[in-house]
Tab-separated table of C-alpha atoms in Angstrom:
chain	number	residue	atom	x	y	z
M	1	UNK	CA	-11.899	1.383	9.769
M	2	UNK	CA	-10.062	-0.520	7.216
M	3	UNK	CA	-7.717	-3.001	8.961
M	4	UNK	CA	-4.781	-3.531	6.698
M	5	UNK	CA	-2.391	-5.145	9.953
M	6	UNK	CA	-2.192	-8.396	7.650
M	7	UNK	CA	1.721	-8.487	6.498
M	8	UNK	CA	5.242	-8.857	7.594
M	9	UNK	CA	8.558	-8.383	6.395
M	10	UNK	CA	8.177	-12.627	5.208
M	11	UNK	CA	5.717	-11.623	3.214
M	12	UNK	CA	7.760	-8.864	1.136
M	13	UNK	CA	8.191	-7.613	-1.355
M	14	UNK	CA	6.040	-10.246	-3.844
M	15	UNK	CA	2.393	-9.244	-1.914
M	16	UNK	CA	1.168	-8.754	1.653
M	17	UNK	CA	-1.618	-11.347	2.034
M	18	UNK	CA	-1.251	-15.022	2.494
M	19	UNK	CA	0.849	-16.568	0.030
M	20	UNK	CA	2.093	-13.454	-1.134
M	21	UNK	CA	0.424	-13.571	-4.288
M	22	UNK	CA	-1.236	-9.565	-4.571
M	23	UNK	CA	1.263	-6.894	-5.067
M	24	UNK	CA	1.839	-4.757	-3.061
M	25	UNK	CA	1.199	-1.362	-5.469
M	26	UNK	CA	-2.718	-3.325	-5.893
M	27	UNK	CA	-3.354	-3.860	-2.486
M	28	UNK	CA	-2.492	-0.087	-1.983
M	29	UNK	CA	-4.853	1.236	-4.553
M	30	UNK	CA	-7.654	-1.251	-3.357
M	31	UNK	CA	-7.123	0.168	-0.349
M	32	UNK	CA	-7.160	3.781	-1.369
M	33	UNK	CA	-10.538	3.143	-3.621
M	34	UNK	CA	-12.610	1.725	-0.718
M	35	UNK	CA	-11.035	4.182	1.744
M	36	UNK	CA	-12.139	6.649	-0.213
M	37	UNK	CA	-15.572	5.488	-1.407
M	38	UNK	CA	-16.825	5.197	1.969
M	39	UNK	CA	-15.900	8.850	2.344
M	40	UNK	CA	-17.699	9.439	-0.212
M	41	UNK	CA	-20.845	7.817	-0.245
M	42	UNK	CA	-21.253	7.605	3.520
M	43	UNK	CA	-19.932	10.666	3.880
M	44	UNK	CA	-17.615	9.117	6.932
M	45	UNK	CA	-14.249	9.680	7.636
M	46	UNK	CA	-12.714	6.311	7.984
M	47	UNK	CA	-9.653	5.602	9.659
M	48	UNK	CA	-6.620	2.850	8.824
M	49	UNK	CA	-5.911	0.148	11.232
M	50	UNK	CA	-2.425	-1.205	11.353
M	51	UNK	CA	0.764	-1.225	13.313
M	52	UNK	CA	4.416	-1.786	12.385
M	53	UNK	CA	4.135	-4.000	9.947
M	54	UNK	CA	1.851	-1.308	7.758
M	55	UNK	CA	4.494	1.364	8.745
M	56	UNK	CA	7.456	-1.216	7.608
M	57	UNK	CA	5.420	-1.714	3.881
M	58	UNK	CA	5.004	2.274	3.293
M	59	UNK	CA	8.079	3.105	4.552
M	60	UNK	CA	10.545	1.297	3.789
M	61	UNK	CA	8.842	-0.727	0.112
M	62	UNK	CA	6.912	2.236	-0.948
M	63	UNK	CA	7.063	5.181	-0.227
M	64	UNK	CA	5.456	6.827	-3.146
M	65	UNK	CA	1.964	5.445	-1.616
M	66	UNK	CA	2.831	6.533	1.378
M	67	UNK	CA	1.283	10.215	0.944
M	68	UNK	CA	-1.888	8.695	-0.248
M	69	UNK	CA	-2.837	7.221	3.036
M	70	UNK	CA	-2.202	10.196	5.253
M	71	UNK	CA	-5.442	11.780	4.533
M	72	UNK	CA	-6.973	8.832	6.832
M	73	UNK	CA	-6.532	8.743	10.395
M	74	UNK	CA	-4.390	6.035	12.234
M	75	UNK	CA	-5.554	3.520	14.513
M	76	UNK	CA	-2.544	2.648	15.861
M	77	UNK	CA	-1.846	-1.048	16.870
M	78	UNK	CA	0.706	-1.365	19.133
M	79	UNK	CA	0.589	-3.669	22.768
M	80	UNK	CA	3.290	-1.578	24.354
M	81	UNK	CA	3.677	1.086	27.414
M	82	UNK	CA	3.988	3.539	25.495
M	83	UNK	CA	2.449	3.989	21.432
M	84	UNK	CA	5.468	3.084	19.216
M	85	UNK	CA	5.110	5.146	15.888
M	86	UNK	CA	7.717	3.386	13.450
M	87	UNK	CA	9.928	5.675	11.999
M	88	UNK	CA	11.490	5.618	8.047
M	89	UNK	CA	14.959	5.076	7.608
M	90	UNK	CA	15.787	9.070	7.871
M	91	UNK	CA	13.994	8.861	11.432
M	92	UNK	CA	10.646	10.465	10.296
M	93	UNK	CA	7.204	9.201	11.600
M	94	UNK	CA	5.625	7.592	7.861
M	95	UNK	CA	3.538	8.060	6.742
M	96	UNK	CA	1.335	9.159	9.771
M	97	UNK	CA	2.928	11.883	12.211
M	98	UNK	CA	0.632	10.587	15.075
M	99	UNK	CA	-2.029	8.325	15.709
M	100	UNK	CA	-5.632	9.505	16.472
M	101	UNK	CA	-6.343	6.104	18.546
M	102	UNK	CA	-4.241	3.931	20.340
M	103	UNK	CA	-4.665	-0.228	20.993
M	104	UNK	CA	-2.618	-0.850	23.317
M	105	UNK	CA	-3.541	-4.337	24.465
M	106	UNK	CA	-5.848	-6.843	23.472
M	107	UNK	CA	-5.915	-8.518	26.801
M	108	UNK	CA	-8.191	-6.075	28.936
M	109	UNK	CA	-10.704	-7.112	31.324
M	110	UNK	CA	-14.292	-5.893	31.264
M	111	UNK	CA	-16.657	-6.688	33.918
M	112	UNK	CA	-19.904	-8.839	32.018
M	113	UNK	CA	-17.441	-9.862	29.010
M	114	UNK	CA	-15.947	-13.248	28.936
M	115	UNK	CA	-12.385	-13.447	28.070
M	116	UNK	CA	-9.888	-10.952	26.836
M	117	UNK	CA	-11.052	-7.557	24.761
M	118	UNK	CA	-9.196	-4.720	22.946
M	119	UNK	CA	-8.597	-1.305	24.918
M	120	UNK	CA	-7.475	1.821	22.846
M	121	UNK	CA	-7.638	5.367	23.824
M	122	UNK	CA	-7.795	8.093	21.896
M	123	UNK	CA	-5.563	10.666	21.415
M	124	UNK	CA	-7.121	13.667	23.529
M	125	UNK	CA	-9.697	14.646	25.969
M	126	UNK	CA	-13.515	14.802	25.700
M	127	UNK	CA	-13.609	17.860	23.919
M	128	UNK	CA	-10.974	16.806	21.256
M	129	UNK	CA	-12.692	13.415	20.579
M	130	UNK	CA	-16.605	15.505	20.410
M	131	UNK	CA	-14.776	17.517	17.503
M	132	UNK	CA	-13.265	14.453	15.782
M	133	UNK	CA	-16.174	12.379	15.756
M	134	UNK	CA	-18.197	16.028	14.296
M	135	UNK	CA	-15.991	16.469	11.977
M	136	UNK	CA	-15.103	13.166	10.914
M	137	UNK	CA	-18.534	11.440	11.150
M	138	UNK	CA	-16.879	8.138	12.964
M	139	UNK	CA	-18.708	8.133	16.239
């Protein structure tokens, strides 16, 4: 997975990384390029970590690049109830129409572990996750 939850609206529209000093436009086609390359050369699927803040950059900065990145899955980041998929301005989910897994906290409890730990679930049953990691090579 490539984890591209660093950014906020503070941090718009010069760059998305500390400081602000990469553009936005070249952090999207680095992104793309190693996204792709591992899909390549590994031959893995990978997926695209992020929540609302990557949702907020596509959407509502660029939407052009938007496209680009549907082709990956979504590892949704969002500690809710319920998995908040941002929406664009005319209401549409963007650029993802669902996520494939879900964090929904990062304070879970798991017996022998020491301190908090992620949970996610993923979107389907046994079956559906067997065909996702077949077909995409993740698991």
């Amino acid at each position: 997975a490539l984890d591209l939850e660093e950014g906020a609206r503070a941090d718009l529209p010069g760059g998305i990384f500390s400081g602000g000093k990469l553009p936005i436009a070249l952090v999207a086609d680095e992104a793309l390029e190693f996204l792709r390359a591992v899909d390549h050369l590994f031959g893995v699927r990978p997926l695209v970590y992020g929540g609302q803040a990557l949702h907020w950059w596509l959407s509502q900065t660029h939407p052009n690049l938007a496209d680009d990145f549907r082709e990956f899955p979504l590892w949704l980041a969002s500690y809710s109830h319920e998995p908040l998929m941002p929406v664009d301005r005319r209401g549409n989910a963007f650029p993802w129409r669902e996520w494939t897994i879900w964090q929904h906290t990062s304070g879970a409890q798991v017996k022998g572990i020491t301190g908090d730990v992620d949970s996610n679930l993923f979107r389907g049953d046994a079956a559906a996750l067997a065909e996702f990691c077949a077909r995409s090579k993740v698991c």
